Tab-separated table of C-alpha atoms in Angstrom:
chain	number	residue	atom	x	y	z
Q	1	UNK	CA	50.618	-16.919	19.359
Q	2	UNK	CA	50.930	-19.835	21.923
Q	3	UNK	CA	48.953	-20.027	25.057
Q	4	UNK	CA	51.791	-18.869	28.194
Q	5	UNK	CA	50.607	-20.555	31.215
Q	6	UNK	CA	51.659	-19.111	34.692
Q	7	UNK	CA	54.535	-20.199	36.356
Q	8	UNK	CA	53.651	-21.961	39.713
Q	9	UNK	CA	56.577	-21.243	42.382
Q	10	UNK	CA	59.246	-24.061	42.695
Q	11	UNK	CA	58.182	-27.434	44.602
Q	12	UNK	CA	60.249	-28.254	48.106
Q	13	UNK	CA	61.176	-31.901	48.414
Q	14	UNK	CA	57.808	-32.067	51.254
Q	15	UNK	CA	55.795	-31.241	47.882
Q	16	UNK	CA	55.403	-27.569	49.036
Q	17	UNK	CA	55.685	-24.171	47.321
Q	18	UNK	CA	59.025	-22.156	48.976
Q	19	UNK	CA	56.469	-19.498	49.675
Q	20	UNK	CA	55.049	-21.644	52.320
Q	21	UNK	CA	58.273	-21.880	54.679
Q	22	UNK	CA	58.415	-18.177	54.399
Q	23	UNK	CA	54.247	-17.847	55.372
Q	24	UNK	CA	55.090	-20.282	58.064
Q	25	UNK	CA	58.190	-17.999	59.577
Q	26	UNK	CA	55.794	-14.623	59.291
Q	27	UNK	CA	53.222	-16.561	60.816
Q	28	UNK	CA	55.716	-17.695	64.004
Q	29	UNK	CA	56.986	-14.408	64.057
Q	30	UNK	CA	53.280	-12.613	64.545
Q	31	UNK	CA	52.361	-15.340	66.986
Q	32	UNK	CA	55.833	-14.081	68.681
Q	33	UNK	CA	55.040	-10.732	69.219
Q	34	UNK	CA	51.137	-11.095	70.187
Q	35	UNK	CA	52.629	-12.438	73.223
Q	36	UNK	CA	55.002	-9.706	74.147
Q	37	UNK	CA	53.701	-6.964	76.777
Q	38	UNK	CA	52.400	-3.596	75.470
Q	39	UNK	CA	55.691	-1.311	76.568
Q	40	UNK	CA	58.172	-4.004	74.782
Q	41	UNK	CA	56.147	-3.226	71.893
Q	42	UNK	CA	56.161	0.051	72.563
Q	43	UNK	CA	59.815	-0.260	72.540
Q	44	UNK	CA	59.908	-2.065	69.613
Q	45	UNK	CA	58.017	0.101	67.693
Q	46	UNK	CA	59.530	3.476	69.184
Q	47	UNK	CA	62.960	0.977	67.437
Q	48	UNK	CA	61.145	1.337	64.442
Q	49	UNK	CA	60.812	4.478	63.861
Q	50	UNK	CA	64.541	5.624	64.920
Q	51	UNK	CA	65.551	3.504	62.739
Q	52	UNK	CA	63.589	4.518	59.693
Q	53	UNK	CA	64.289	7.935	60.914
Q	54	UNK	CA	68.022	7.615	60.331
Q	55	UNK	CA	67.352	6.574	56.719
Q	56	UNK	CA	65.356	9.403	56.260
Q	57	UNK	CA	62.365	8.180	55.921
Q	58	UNK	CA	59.280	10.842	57.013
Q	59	UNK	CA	56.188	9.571	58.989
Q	60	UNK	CA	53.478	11.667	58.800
Q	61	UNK	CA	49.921	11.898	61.203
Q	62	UNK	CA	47.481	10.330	58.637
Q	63	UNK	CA	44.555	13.186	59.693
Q	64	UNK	CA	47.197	15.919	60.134
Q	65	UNK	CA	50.135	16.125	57.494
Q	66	UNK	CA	51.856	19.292	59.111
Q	67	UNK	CA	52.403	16.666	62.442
Q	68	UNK	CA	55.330	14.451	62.139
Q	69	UNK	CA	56.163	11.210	64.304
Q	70	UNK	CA	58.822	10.971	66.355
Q	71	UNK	CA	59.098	8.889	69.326
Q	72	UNK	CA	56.436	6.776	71.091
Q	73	UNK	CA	56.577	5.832	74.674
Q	74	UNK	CA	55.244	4.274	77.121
Q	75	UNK	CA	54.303	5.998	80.742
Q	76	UNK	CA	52.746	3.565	83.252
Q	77	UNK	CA	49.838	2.204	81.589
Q	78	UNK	CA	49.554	4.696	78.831
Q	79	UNK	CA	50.910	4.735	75.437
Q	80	UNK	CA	52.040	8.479	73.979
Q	81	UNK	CA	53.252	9.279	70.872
Q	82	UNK	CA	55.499	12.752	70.068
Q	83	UNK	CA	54.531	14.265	66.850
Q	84	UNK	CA	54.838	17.559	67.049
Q	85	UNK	CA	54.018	20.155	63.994
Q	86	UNK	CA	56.356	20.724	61.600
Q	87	UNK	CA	56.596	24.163	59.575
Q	88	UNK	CA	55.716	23.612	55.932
Q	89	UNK	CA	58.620	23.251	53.815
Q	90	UNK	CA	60.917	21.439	56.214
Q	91	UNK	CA	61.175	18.563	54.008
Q	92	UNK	CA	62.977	19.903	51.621
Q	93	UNK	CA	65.434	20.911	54.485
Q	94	UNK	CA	67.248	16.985	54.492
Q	95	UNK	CA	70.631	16.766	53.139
Q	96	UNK	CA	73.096	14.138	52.351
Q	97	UNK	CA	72.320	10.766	53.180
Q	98	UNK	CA	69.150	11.811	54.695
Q	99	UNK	CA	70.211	13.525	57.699
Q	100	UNK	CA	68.424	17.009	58.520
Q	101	UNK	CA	70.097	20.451	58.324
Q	102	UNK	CA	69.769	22.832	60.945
Q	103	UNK	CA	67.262	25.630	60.134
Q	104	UNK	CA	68.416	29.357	60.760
């Protein structure tokens, strides 16, 4: 059996890997939002999760698995987050395309 050495990414004409330009555009984009005020990140984030929300996607307290995350706000100089309990067994409660059924 022959030897397979590894595949090193594709060169760019400025003798680079295409990875780099794309560690070069996360790295602008971090440096981007380091500068932005805590509530547009709030708002950002509080983006986030609607969005992920809609797709159905669950996001669970990491210490407390019955709480489930929400929204997050922030109220003058204070960051809050809703995550209120859920009952167990509510997951199981999504249906089509990931939106949630009303319990009875």
């Amino acid at each position: 059996m022959k030897n397979k050495r590894k595949k090193h990414p594709p060169m760019r004409k400025s003798g680079k890997p295409a990875s780099f330009k794309k560690e070069l555009e996360a790295t602008a984009a971090n440096a981007g939002l380091t500068k932005l005020p805590t509530p547009a990140l709030v708002a950002v984030i509080d983006t986030i999760i609607g969005i992920l929300q809609d797709r159905g996607v669950i996001i669970r307290d990491w210490d407390d698995k019955d709480k489930v995350v929400r929204k997050m706000r922030c109220i003058g100089s204070r960051v809050f987050i809703l995550a209120p309990r859920e009952k167990p067994g509510t997951e199981a409660a999504h249906g089509k395309d990931g939106e949630r059924q009303q319990e009875q």
